[in-house]
Amino acid sequence: MKTEPIVPADILFDDGVPFAPAFGDVYHPRAGALGQAEHVFLRGNALPSRWQGRPRFVVLETGFGLGNNFLATWEAWRHDPRRCEALHFISIEKHPPRREALQQAHAHSPLHALAAQLMESWPPPTPNLHLLPFEGGRVRLLLALGDVAHWLPELLAEVDAFYLDGFAPAKNPAMWEPRLMKAIARLAAPGATAATWSVARAVREGLSDAGFEVRGAPGYQGKAQMSVARFAPRVIPPRPPGRRSAVCGRSEALVIGAGLAGAAITQALAGHGWTCTVIDRQPEPAAETSGNPAGLFHGIVTAEDGAHARFHRSAALRAQQHHRQAVAQGVPGRVDGLLRLAPEQDRAALQALVDRQGLPHEFVQAVDSGQASALAGVTLSAPAWFYPGGGWLAPAAWSRWALSAAARCLWHARVDRLEPVGERWRAISGDGQVLAEADVAVLANAHDALRLLGQPAWPVGRARGQVSLVQSDWQPALPIAGTGYAIGLGDGRLLCGATSQPGYLHEGVRDSDTDHNLAQLQRLSGRVFTPEQLITSRVGWRMLTDDRLPLLGPVPVLGATGPRLEQPRQVPRQPGLYTLCALGSRGITWAPLAAEVLAAWISGAPVPLETGLLDSVDAARFVSRAVRRAAR
Ligand SMILES: Cc1cc2nc3c(=O)[nH]c(=O)nc-3n(C[C@H](O)[C@H](O)[C@H](O)COP(=O)(O)OP(=O)(O)OC[C@H]3O[C@@H](n4cnc5c(N)ncnc54)[C@H](O)[C@@H]3O)c2cc1C
Ligand SMILES: C[S@@+](CC[C@H](N)C(=O)[O-])C[C@H]1O[C@@H](n2cnc3c(N)ncnc32)[C@H](O)[C@@H]1O
C-alpha cells in the first residue's frame, strides 16, 4: 500500500491554547491539557489501577497532537509503585507537530523533563511507524504518522485502553467514522476500555455498533459528560495462525547464531523480558559474515517506493537511533551522515523524487557534486543522496555489545538438529548432546537455517563478497558509497569494497578481488593506493532471497494445507519455532528493526511494522506465492 507524504501541523499559540486553523479547533480545553488527560483518558480507562501488576499494558490513542496524553500517562506510570512491567503507547497522528512546536507547547509544562526526552527522540516526519523507547525500553511509544483510516487496519496489537482524541466530531468527522470504530474493535484485547471527552451521538453509536458498551461519566471542568466504554463483543474472532504470539507466560528462548541477526534478536527479546541462550559454532560473536571490520547503514529512495524501499526506510530510521546508542556506549562507528553517489542522474531529478515522496531533509537530501565533495572532503564528480542519519559501524563489536543481553552464550557449539520436546525446542549437537532447551527457538544462523529446517522451498541464494582494509593517511569526512564504498575508520585505516559474486563458491581471499576493491577505492577517492598499503582482505557470504527482503517470523509448517494460504497470515506455523535470516547485504541497517518486529511477534507486544510490510518479510510469503501461482 502506498503511503502519503506527511504534512506537519500548522499550530497557532496565540492566547496560550494551541489551535489548529486547518480544523478550526483547539488541541485541548483552556482548563488544561494535563488535567484533561488525567480526568478523561487515564481515569476514564480506570488507570492506573488496571495496569497494576501486569507484565504489559497497551494504550492506543487517535491523535497524538502535542503528546500531552502520552506524557501524562508516562508520568502516571513513573509514579505508580505497582505499575506494569512495560507500557506500550501507540498513537496515530496525521499532522505531527514540528519539534519547535513541541518545545513551545511544553516550555512551561510540569512535565517538561519528559517532554525534553520526547523532543530528543522526535523522528523525521516520514509515513512510518516510529518506535521511540524510553525508560530503558519499559515505556515504548509507537508513533504512526499518517491518517488514522490508513493506520488502524495496518496495526498488529492487542490494545487494553483506547484514548479517542481527534478534534471535535463536528469539525473532523473523518476521525470518528463508524468503520474506524470497527477497526478499533479489531485491535481490542478482552476487557479493553475506551474513553473520550466527546458525547456526540455518532461516536457513542459507532462504539456501540463495534461491540463496546458505552456509558456517560462526569466530564472534565465544566463539561457535564464524557463517554467511557468497555469492549463486550458477542464473539471475538480468533487471530489468523500466522499472527499469533508464542505460548503465553513462557519466556525462555534459544537463539542459534551469534552474528548480527542472532545478537539483535537476543537484545530485542531481552528487552521484552525473555531469557536467551545463544549458541554458535564459532569461538566468538560475529566470526562469519558479520565479522567485517566495518559496514555501512543508510536509507534508500526509489522511484516506485515499493515494499523493499518502505521496509528499508523503516529499518534505516530504527537503525540510526539504535546505532547512535551503541556508538555512545563504545561500539566503533559514526552516525553523522553518509553519501550515496547517484552518477546516473542529476541533482534536479533526485530532488524531484524527494519532493514527490515528501521525504524530509532529516532523512535524505539531494546534493550536487559540489555539495557532495564539500561533505566528503574529497572531489566527487557525481550528485548524491545525503543521508544525515546514516553512517558506519563495526559489526562484530556491535554484535558483542548486543549479546551482553544474553543470559548465556555457548561457543564452539554446532547445532546439528533441532527437536520439539513437548512444547519446547531442544538443540542437539552432532554427537547427540543436548546443547540447550527452551520454549522458543530462533534460527538466526543464516544459510544453515535451511538445513536445520529440512530445506523449506525458500528461493534463497548466496553471494560471495570480499572487503579490503588499507592503511591510509587520507580519510573521507563521511562514508561514501557508490560503485563500491570507502569508510574511514578514523585510526589510519580505511575499509573498501565490496565484491559481489552470486553463486560463486570460492572460500578464500582472492587477489583479483583485492585488486578490484583497490581500483574502486582509487576511482572514488581520486588517490593512488599501493599493494603495500593493504592490511588484509576478508570474505563473507550474503544470504539473499529472490525479492531481496529478509526472512522473519514463525516458521511455516512444511507442506501446510488449509484455507486462504495465499495470505501469509493464514499459513499455519510450527509452534515456538522462528527465524530471522536472509539479511542480504543490509544486515547493519535491517537487524535492529527486524529483531524488534520478531521479538514483538513472539511475545505478543505491538509490532513496530505495518501488517502490509509484515506480509512482505514474513517467512511464509513464499508458501503464499506458490499457492497464488498454482491458482493462476
Ligand atoms: C563483503 C560483504 C560486505 C558487506 N557490507 C555490508 C555493509 O556495508 N552494510 C550492511 O548492512 N551489511 C553488509 N554486509 C552484509 C552483512 O554482513 C550481513 O547481512 C550480515 O552479516 C548477516 O548476518 P547474520 O547474522 O544473518 O549471518 P552471519 O553473520 O553469517 O551469522 C550466522 C551465525 O550462525 C552461526 N551458525 C551457523 N550455523 C550454525 C549451527 N548449526 N550451529 C551453531 N551456529 C551456527 C555462524 O557461526 C554465524 O556466527 C556485507 C556482507 C559481505 C559479505
Ligand atoms: C485534539 S488533538 C490531539 C491532542 C493530543 N492527544 C494531545 O494529548 O496533545 C487531535 C489530533 O488529531 C490529529 N488528526 C486529525 N485528523 C486526523 C486523521 N484523520 N488521522 C490522524 N490524526 C488526525 C490532529 O492533527 C491533531 O493533532
XYZ file of C-alpha atoms and ligand atoms in Angstrom:
712
model
C 0.000 0.000 0.000
C 1.345 3.427 -0.938
C 1.676 5.997 1.799
C 1.042 9.716 1.540
C 3.775 12.241 2.394
C 3.416 13.733 5.859
C 2.349 17.358 6.203
C 3.446 18.705 9.618
C 0.899 20.577 11.730
C 0.316 24.279 11.481
C -0.353 25.331 15.095
C -1.213 28.775 16.452
C -0.313 29.525 20.067
C -1.988 32.923 20.100
C -3.560 33.035 23.541
C -1.877 30.086 25.193
C -4.204 27.339 23.954
C -2.824 25.648 20.844
C -5.196 25.954 17.910
C -5.295 24.132 14.532
C -6.553 26.538 11.835
C -6.925 23.649 9.370
C -9.544 22.071 11.659
C -10.847 25.191 13.393
C -10.392 23.525 16.764
C -8.170 23.629 19.845
C -5.766 20.850 20.873
C -7.114 20.828 24.424
C -9.535 22.833 26.577
C -8.385 26.043 28.180
C -8.774 24.365 31.581
C -5.620 22.336 30.845
C -4.201 19.554 28.708
C -2.759 17.519 31.574
C -5.903 17.868 33.676
C -7.974 16.585 30.773
C -5.527 13.730 30.187
C -5.796 12.708 33.822
C -9.565 13.047 34.090
C -10.790 11.858 30.703
C -8.202 9.437 29.424
C -6.483 7.952 32.483
C -9.434 7.840 34.880
C -11.872 7.204 32.035
C -9.937 3.979 31.364
C -9.575 3.168 35.099
C -5.851 3.846 35.020
C -3.505 3.400 36.722
C -5.260 0.604 38.615
C -5.937 -1.504 35.501
C -2.285 -1.799 34.569
C -1.109 -2.657 38.078
C 0.718 -5.950 38.440
C 0.560 -6.720 34.736
C 3.591 -7.585 32.603
C 2.364 -5.338 29.789
C -0.321 -2.751 29.148
C -1.140 -1.312 25.736
C -2.755 2.080 25.059
C -3.835 3.270 21.624
C -4.559 6.932 21.005
C -6.097 8.526 17.944
C -4.455 11.953 17.514
C -1.031 12.350 19.202
C -1.164 16.111 18.816
C 1.294 17.700 21.222
C 1.740 14.492 23.197
C 0.075 15.672 26.412
C -1.856 12.451 26.920
C 1.258 10.393 26.313
C 3.323 12.461 28.740
C 0.598 12.339 31.408
C 0.322 8.554 31.030
C 4.095 8.109 31.175
C 4.222 10.308 34.305
C 1.438 8.309 35.959
C 3.352 5.104 35.173
C 6.556 6.518 36.656
C 4.834 7.386 39.912
C 2.946 4.136 40.317
C 4.829 1.649 42.524
C 2.589 -1.153 41.186
C 2.975 -0.180 37.533
C 3.011 -2.720 34.729
C 6.412 -4.018 33.640
C 6.079 -2.460 30.187
C 3.839 0.322 28.938
C 3.225 0.422 25.180
C 1.621 3.600 23.866
C 0.563 3.559 20.220
C -0.533 6.900 18.824
C -1.682 7.838 15.337
C -1.084 11.337 14.028
C -1.714 12.710 10.550
C -0.053 16.099 11.118
C 2.781 15.745 13.630
C 3.959 18.953 15.258
C 7.408 20.250 14.376
C 9.961 19.975 17.167
C 9.763 23.760 17.733
C 6.001 23.498 18.302
C 6.565 20.757 20.868
C 9.138 22.983 22.520
C 6.727 25.894 22.683
C 3.843 23.747 23.949
C 5.847 22.205 26.790
C 8.095 25.129 27.720
C 6.216 25.733 30.980
C 4.742 22.277 31.466
C 5.296 20.485 34.770
C 6.311 17.535 32.576
C 8.982 19.428 30.635
C 11.699 16.925 31.596
C 9.727 14.091 29.963
C 8.840 16.386 27.057
C 12.568 17.059 26.576
C 13.169 13.318 26.187
C 10.330 13.134 23.676
C 11.796 16.012 21.663
C 15.244 14.425 21.774
C 13.818 11.287 20.117
C 11.362 13.113 17.842
C 11.526 11.321 14.453
C 11.737 12.805 10.963
C 8.174 13.201 9.633
C 8.035 10.150 7.350
C 4.889 8.000 6.905
C 6.190 5.235 9.168
C 5.591 3.527 12.459
C 8.304 5.116 14.584
C 9.369 3.194 17.679
C 10.602 5.519 20.436
C 11.748 3.643 23.547
C 12.056 5.413 26.911
C 12.896 4.233 30.449
C 15.363 1.665 29.063
C 12.637 0.262 26.802
C 9.981 -0.161 29.523
C 7.923 2.674 28.030
C 7.574 2.368 24.266
C 5.891 4.958 22.131
C 4.860 3.669 18.701
C 4.094 6.738 16.665
C 2.160 6.009 13.479
C 2.459 9.043 11.212
C -0.382 9.274 8.706
C -4.140 9.082 8.521
C -5.968 7.107 11.171
C -8.003 5.359 8.457
C -4.784 4.133 6.861
C -3.105 3.045 10.085
C -5.773 1.269 12.120
C -6.048 -1.701 9.718
C -2.248 -1.841 9.458
C -1.571 -2.322 13.173
C -0.889 -5.635 14.864
C -1.555 -5.169 18.578
C -3.843 -6.158 21.433
C -4.953 -2.920 22.995
C -6.138 -2.556 26.587
C -7.202 1.093 26.567
C -8.188 3.490 23.793
C -7.849 7.254 24.042
C -10.131 8.767 21.375
C -8.851 12.289 20.921
C -9.357 13.535 17.353
C -10.707 17.065 17.070
C -14.446 17.554 17.709
C -16.533 15.174 15.573
C -18.416 18.126 14.064
C -15.107 19.658 12.907
C -13.289 16.464 11.985
C -15.828 13.691 11.250
C -13.177 11.656 9.374
C -11.616 10.775 12.724
C -14.786 9.253 14.174
C -16.349 7.251 11.347
C -18.183 4.024 12.260
C -15.705 1.961 10.181
C -12.858 3.337 12.321
C -14.664 2.219 15.474
C -14.859 -1.263 13.908
C -11.135 -1.114 13.153
C -10.539 -0.130 16.779
C -12.607 -3.075 17.989
C -10.476 -5.419 15.864
C -7.463 -4.323 17.940
C -9.197 -4.592 21.320
C -7.917 -7.101 23.892
C -10.524 -8.867 26.027
C -11.763 -6.355 28.633
C -10.447 -3.351 26.704
C -11.864 0.076 27.537
C -12.166 3.368 25.689
C -12.630 6.961 26.778
C -13.262 10.289 25.107
C -14.465 13.750 26.074
C -16.918 13.586 23.175
C -20.574 12.815 23.844
C -21.584 13.024 20.197
C -24.323 10.555 19.349
C -22.456 9.332 16.288
C -19.412 8.485 18.416
C -21.419 6.578 21.002
C -23.372 4.714 18.329
C -20.194 3.902 16.393
C -18.574 2.430 19.505
C -21.698 0.550 20.439
C -22.096 -0.940 16.936
C -18.456 -2.038 17.102
C -19.058 -4.097 20.260
C -18.431 -1.609 23.090
C -20.841 -0.981 25.978
C -20.932 2.815 26.207
C -21.987 4.975 29.128
C -21.696 8.572 30.212
C -19.417 9.771 33.028
C -18.878 13.229 34.559
C -16.904 15.378 32.113
C -13.815 17.477 32.736
C -14.098 21.012 34.113
C -17.457 22.377 33.167
C -18.441 19.605 30.765
C -21.446 17.716 32.094
C -20.457 14.435 30.495
C -17.833 12.429 28.655
C -18.058 8.903 27.216
C -16.469 5.739 28.543
C -16.826 2.295 27.033
C -15.987 -1.328 27.682
C -15.365 -3.888 24.960
C -18.016 -6.565 25.290
C -18.473 -8.166 21.873
C -20.702 -11.170 21.285
C -17.809 -13.024 19.610
C -14.098 -12.370 19.260
C -12.750 -13.863 16.016
C -9.508 -15.816 16.569
C -6.275 -14.347 15.234
C -5.081 -15.951 11.994
C -2.447 -18.678 12.592
C 0.421 -16.599 11.231
C -0.251 -13.664 13.529
C -0.376 -15.389 16.905
C 2.296 -14.894 19.541
C 4.227 -17.658 21.326
C 2.584 -19.541 24.192
C 1.597 -17.092 26.916
C 3.644 -16.952 30.086
C 6.729 -18.551 28.507
C 9.892 -16.579 28.319
C 12.964 -18.698 27.584
C 14.435 -18.637 24.110
C 17.365 -20.299 22.434
C 18.962 -18.381 19.609
C 21.102 -20.215 17.072
C 23.720 -17.913 15.556
C 25.665 -15.036 17.071
C 26.055 -12.776 14.050
C 24.146 -9.537 13.545
C 20.806 -11.373 13.370
C 21.323 -13.516 16.480
C 22.744 -10.645 18.521
C 19.899 -8.333 17.518
C 17.106 -10.781 18.361
C 18.762 -11.644 21.677
C 18.868 -7.989 22.654
C 15.300 -7.354 21.476
C 13.870 -10.407 23.256
C 15.712 -9.474 26.457
C 14.031 -6.070 26.148
C 10.682 -7.898 26.327
C 11.793 -9.812 29.420
C 12.995 -13.031 27.759
C 15.946 -15.092 28.936
C 18.097 -16.080 25.963
C 20.698 -18.773 25.447
C 22.785 -18.119 22.338
C 24.563 -20.965 20.545
C 27.233 -20.535 17.882
C 29.632 -22.947 16.231
C 32.414 -20.346 16.262
C 34.605 -19.407 19.249
C 33.286 -15.831 19.438
C 30.488 -13.497 18.218
C 30.193 -12.490 14.554
C 33.007 -14.728 13.353
C 31.390 -15.410 9.976
C 29.719 -12.944 7.581
C 29.077 -10.347 10.315
C 32.779 -10.056 11.136
C 33.926 -7.361 8.678
C 35.925 -4.532 10.290
C 33.135 -2.077 9.341
C 29.977 -1.747 7.294
C 27.507 0.895 6.213
C 23.939 1.710 7.131
C 21.688 4.235 5.420
C 18.249 4.846 3.909
C 17.121 4.327 0.376
C 14.999 6.246 -2.144
C 13.495 4.564 -5.187
C 11.085 5.917 -7.776
C 8.388 3.326 -7.122
C 8.707 3.340 -3.282
C 7.678 -0.307 -3.167
C 7.783 -2.783 -0.277
C 11.570 -3.056 -0.342
C 12.095 0.724 -0.167
C 9.474 1.177 2.545
C 10.826 -1.648 4.713
C 14.318 -0.297 4.202
C 13.245 3.227 5.205
C 11.592 1.952 8.395
C 14.683 -0.075 9.183
C 17.091 2.792 8.472
C 15.152 5.090 10.814
C 15.288 2.483 13.583
C 18.954 1.719 12.875
C 20.065 5.314 13.234
C 18.533 5.576 16.711
C 19.724 2.163 17.771
C 23.272 2.597 16.452
C 23.574 6.039 17.997
C 23.060 4.378 21.363
C 25.582 1.630 20.512
C 28.223 4.151 19.429
C 27.598 6.238 22.566
C 28.299 3.070 24.556
C 31.625 2.433 22.865
C 30.899 0.468 19.673
C 33.275 1.816 16.978
C 31.303 3.711 14.351
C 29.718 7.027 13.448
C 26.131 8.141 12.944
C 26.569 11.537 11.376
C 25.799 11.033 7.736
C 26.608 9.054 4.617
C 26.804 9.884 0.926
C 25.455 7.560 -1.708
C 26.561 8.648 -5.163
C 23.984 8.670 -7.961
C 26.062 9.134 -11.134
C 23.246 8.179 -13.472
C 21.006 11.151 -12.510
C 21.360 14.886 -11.999
C 20.541 16.670 -8.752
C 17.281 18.096 -10.092
C 15.991 14.587 -10.817
C 16.956 13.440 -7.328
C 15.267 16.477 -5.801
C 12.111 15.826 -7.835
C 11.936 12.335 -6.350
C 12.369 13.681 -2.813
C 9.648 16.260 -3.439
C 7.253 13.754 -4.958
C 7.584 11.451 -1.956
C 7.634 14.330 0.521
C 10.744 12.956 2.224
C 12.019 15.252 4.986
C 15.544 16.682 4.920
C 16.312 14.983 8.249
C 16.032 11.694 6.360
C 17.549 12.448 2.957
C 18.863 15.366 0.907
C 19.663 15.523 -2.798
C 23.069 17.188 -3.194
C 25.047 18.138 -6.296
C 28.631 17.026 -6.852
C 29.980 20.248 -5.315
C 27.951 19.839 -2.133
C 28.811 16.141 -2.011
C 32.526 16.960 -2.356
C 32.301 19.515 0.451
C 30.568 16.988 2.726
C 33.028 14.182 1.934
C 36.195 16.282 1.890
C 37.185 14.868 -1.485
C 36.364 15.818 -5.066
C 33.388 13.794 -6.248
C 32.102 14.014 -9.791
C 28.501 12.868 -9.243
C 25.443 14.129 -7.385
C 24.490 12.103 -4.349
C 21.909 11.199 -1.774
C 22.995 12.504 1.592
C 21.508 10.519 4.483
C 22.085 12.570 7.661
C 21.197 9.586 9.878
C 23.413 7.111 8.010
C 26.905 6.052 8.978
C 29.132 3.089 9.663
C 29.618 0.522 12.412
C 31.982 -2.270 13.389
C 29.501 -5.167 13.172
C 31.442 -7.627 15.335
C 31.760 -5.076 18.153
C 28.085 -4.246 17.736
C 27.189 -7.945 17.994
C 29.261 -8.317 21.173
C 27.519 -5.244 22.602
C 24.039 -6.562 21.778
C 24.911 -10.042 23.066
C 25.609 -8.678 26.530
C 21.823 -9.051 26.936
C 22.124 -12.862 26.658
C 21.755 -14.975 29.792
C 24.464 -17.299 28.430
C 26.378 -17.937 25.225
C 27.693 -21.341 24.135
C 30.704 -21.131 21.796
C 32.212 -23.903 19.635
C 28.727 -25.424 19.770
C 27.344 -26.513 16.413
C 23.645 -27.320 16.384
C 23.233 -30.460 14.303
C 19.469 -30.711 14.706
C 16.505 -29.164 16.486
C 13.849 -31.324 18.102
C 10.470 -30.484 19.591
C 10.108 -31.885 23.114
C 6.546 -31.394 24.323
C 6.013 -27.678 23.852
C 9.719 -26.855 23.943
C 12.616 -26.986 21.497
C 15.903 -28.787 22.031
C 19.159 -28.032 20.210
C 21.282 -31.161 19.729
C 24.963 -31.369 18.743
C 26.458 -33.803 16.201
C 27.413 -36.252 18.985
C 23.871 -36.284 20.350
C 24.387 -33.945 23.316
C 21.575 -31.586 24.325
C 23.127 -28.130 23.974
C 20.108 -26.207 25.271
C 16.341 -26.383 25.571
C 13.779 -23.555 25.645
C 10.145 -22.599 24.954
C 11.066 -20.856 21.753
C 13.881 -21.369 19.233
C 15.044 -18.664 16.846
C 17.107 -19.668 13.821
C 19.488 -16.790 13.207
C 22.139 -18.951 11.601
C 21.878 -17.653 8.027
C 22.227 -20.318 5.310
C 22.416 -23.192 7.796
C 18.839 -22.435 8.914
C 17.669 -24.135 5.716
C 19.454 -27.361 6.633
C 18.050 -27.348 10.188
C 14.537 -26.758 8.842
C 14.722 -29.628 6.367
C 15.186 -27.392 3.307
C 11.970 -25.365 3.065
C 11.284 -24.267 -0.501
C 12.576 -20.742 0.024
C 14.120 -19.099 -3.063
C 17.365 -18.218 -1.327
C 20.837 -17.823 -2.759
C 24.255 -16.762 -1.558
C 26.545 -14.071 -2.876
C 30.228 -14.220 -2.033
C 31.736 -10.861 -1.090
C 35.180 -9.546 -0.222
C 36.203 -6.345 1.552
C 39.733 -4.937 1.857
C 41.315 -2.942 4.669
C 44.106 -0.494 3.853
C 46.420 1.829 5.729
C 45.628 5.413 4.716
C 46.559 8.872 5.971
C 43.659 10.192 3.941
C 40.200 9.625 5.420
C 36.912 10.785 3.860
C 34.913 13.048 6.164
C 31.887 10.755 5.686
C 31.480 7.213 4.397
C 30.960 7.258 0.622
C 29.053 4.583 -1.248
C 28.649 4.362 -4.974
C 30.195 1.740 -7.158
C 31.999 0.371 -4.148
C 32.458 2.143 -0.849
C 35.070 3.842 1.318
C 34.806 4.030 5.087
C 37.401 5.907 7.089
C 37.779 4.180 10.451
C 39.417 7.268 11.953
C 42.532 5.367 13.107
C 44.579 5.433 9.912
C 42.660 2.530 8.413
C 40.164 2.628 5.589
C 37.774 -0.115 4.539
C 36.852 -0.532 0.900
C 34.809 -2.977 -1.079
C 32.871 -4.878 -1.714
C 32.732 -7.515 -4.398
C 29.562 -9.470 -5.063
C 29.576 -12.816 -6.831
C 26.242 -14.613 -6.625
C 26.558 -18.381 -6.664
C 30.388 -18.319 -6.674
C 31.743 -20.691 -4.046
C 35.490 -19.930 -3.740
C 36.178 -19.907 0.027
C 39.394 -17.937 0.472
C 40.502 -14.378 -0.264
C 41.289 -13.776 -3.958
C 43.989 -11.336 -5.045
C 41.949 -10.333 -8.077
C 39.106 -9.252 -5.771
C 41.505 -7.229 -3.633
C 42.806 -5.514 -6.806
C 39.199 -4.814 -7.789
C 38.470 -3.216 -4.382
C 41.619 -1.055 -4.531
C 40.803 0.078 -8.065
C 37.294 1.071 -6.958
C 38.713 2.953 -3.984
C 41.061 4.787 -6.319
C 38.160 5.843 -8.536
C 36.094 7.019 -5.550
C 38.879 8.940 -3.836
C 40.988 10.092 -6.774
C 44.031 8.811 -4.854
C 46.528 6.081 -5.616
C 46.657 3.084 -3.264
C 49.613 0.706 -3.488
C 49.554 -3.003 -2.576
C 51.891 -2.166 0.357
C 49.035 -0.268 1.997
C 46.869 -3.379 2.119
C 46.362 -4.677 5.671
C 44.024 -7.572 4.934
C 41.008 -8.745 2.945
C 38.065 -10.749 4.214
C 35.391 -12.944 2.614
C 31.749 -13.406 3.650
C 28.519 -14.829 2.240
C 25.396 -12.745 1.872
C 22.165 -14.713 2.183
C 19.676 -13.299 -0.311
C 16.058 -14.068 -1.091
C 14.865 -13.542 -4.638
C 12.816 -10.480 -3.560
C 15.808 -9.111 -1.613
C 13.858 -8.870 1.661
C 14.688 -10.702 4.908
C 13.000 -13.831 6.179
C 11.412 -13.418 9.550
C 8.636 -14.701 11.721
C 7.262 -18.050 12.805
C 8.436 -20.882 10.547
C 5.650 -22.258 8.337
C 4.588 -25.881 8.626
C 6.260 -27.684 5.717
C 3.652 -28.778 3.158
C 0.935 -26.831 5.018
C -2.629 -27.140 3.822
C -5.653 -25.062 4.756
C -7.891 -22.254 3.571
C -6.673 -18.910 2.212
C -2.983 -19.852 2.170
C -2.472 -17.170 -0.474
C -2.285 -14.793 2.516
C 0.889 -15.304 4.610
C -1.079 -14.606 7.810
C -3.220 -17.688 7.121
C -0.282 -20.097 6.726
C -0.028 -22.496 9.715
C 3.223 -22.282 11.690
C 5.419 -24.582 13.746
C 4.655 -23.578 17.350
C 7.591 -21.892 19.045
C 9.920 -22.019 16.019
C 11.053 -18.711 14.490
C 13.612 -17.391 12.065
C 15.471 -14.181 11.372
C 17.777 -14.612 8.415
C 18.489 -13.539 4.812
C 19.729 -10.081 5.773
C 21.434 -9.882 2.366
C 23.889 -7.018 2.109
C 21.874 -4.921 4.596
C 22.370 -6.624 7.950
C 23.550 -3.493 9.761
C 20.564 -1.455 8.565
C 17.948 -4.166 8.932
C 18.883 -6.156 12.039
C 17.587 -3.724 14.724
C 14.109 -3.315 13.219
C 13.797 -6.936 12.075
C 14.667 -8.046 15.596
C 12.201 -5.652 17.260
C 9.477 -6.878 14.918
C 10.225 -10.530 15.613
C 10.535 -10.022 19.382
C 7.138 -8.289 19.448
C 5.645 -11.043 17.272
C 6.979 -13.730 19.629
C 5.922 -12.002 22.830
C 2.563 -10.604 21.696
C 3.566 -6.948 22.053
C 2.524 -4.326 19.464
C 4.506 -4.993 16.295
C 6.528 -1.978 15.104
C 5.836 -2.631 11.413
C 2.646 -2.251 9.401
C 0.953 -5.525 8.502
C 1.291 -4.788 4.762
C 5.071 -4.825 5.168
C 4.962 -7.678 7.652
C 3.455 -9.775 4.862
C 6.398 -8.744 2.666
C 9.043 -10.036 5.085
C 7.071 -12.937 6.573
C 8.915 -16.260 6.256
C 5.622 -17.730 4.988
C 5.343 -15.408 1.994
C 6.844 -17.952 -0.389
C 4.207 -20.530 0.585
C 1.545 -17.949 -0.285
C 3.221 -17.078 -3.568
C 3.340 -20.740 -4.605
C -0.373 -21.081 -3.791
C -1.187 -17.962 -5.828
C 0.914 -19.204 -8.759
C -0.795 -22.594 -8.697
C -4.223 -20.932 -8.739
C -3.475 -18.947 -11.912
C 31.680 -8.399 1.696
C 30.465 -8.024 2.441
C 30.241 -6.684 2.749
C 29.100 -6.314 3.446
N 28.893 -4.990 3.752
C 27.788 -4.634 4.429
C 27.540 -3.281 4.769
O 28.313 -2.385 4.463
N 26.399 -2.982 5.436
C 25.492 -3.946 5.798
O 24.473 -3.626 6.389
N 25.716 -5.236 5.502
C 26.827 -5.602 4.836
N 27.028 -6.909 4.512
C 26.001 -7.877 4.879
C 26.060 -8.314 6.329
O 27.370 -8.660 6.662
C 25.085 -9.476 6.530
O 23.771 -9.032 6.195
C 25.078 -9.976 7.957
O 26.382 -10.236 8.402
C 24.242 -11.239 8.105
O 24.205 -11.549 9.462
P 23.642 -12.929 10.010
O 23.722 -12.874 11.485
O 22.354 -13.230 9.363
O 24.649 -14.031 9.429
P 26.082 -14.498 9.966
O 26.938 -13.369 10.338
O 26.594 -15.439 8.941
O 25.753 -15.267 11.304
C 25.296 -16.594 11.345
C 25.911 -17.250 12.567
O 25.336 -18.539 12.734
C 26.341 -19.428 13.162
N 25.894 -20.770 12.803
C 25.546 -21.212 11.570
N 25.092 -22.472 11.649
C 25.192 -22.845 12.937
C 24.873 -24.044 13.628
N 24.383 -25.117 13.003
N 25.100 -24.095 14.955
C 25.596 -23.006 15.620
N 25.909 -21.865 14.996
C 25.691 -21.781 13.677
C 27.581 -18.961 12.430
O 28.752 -19.368 13.100
C 27.406 -17.441 12.427
O 28.059 -16.840 13.526
C 28.165 -7.307 3.821
C 28.399 -8.646 3.526
C 29.532 -9.010 2.845
C 29.763 -10.438 2.529
C -7.167 17.180 19.895
S -5.710 16.913 19.034
C -4.915 15.636 19.987
C -4.305 16.104 21.257
C -3.339 15.087 21.829
N -3.947 13.811 22.076
C -2.542 15.575 23.000
O -2.522 14.871 24.021
O -1.863 16.589 22.902
C -6.256 15.987 17.628
C -5.151 15.488 16.738
O -5.732 14.631 15.751
C -4.985 14.782 14.571
N -5.782 14.330 13.428
C -6.797 14.972 12.823
N -7.311 14.221 11.820
C -6.591 13.086 11.784
C -6.640 11.927 10.976
N -7.527 11.777 10.004
N -5.755 10.941 11.224
C -4.842 11.059 12.221
N -4.754 12.149 13.007
C -5.611 13.160 12.807
C -4.677 16.259 14.528
O -3.588 16.557 13.682
C -4.427 16.570 15.993
O -3.064 16.528 16.289
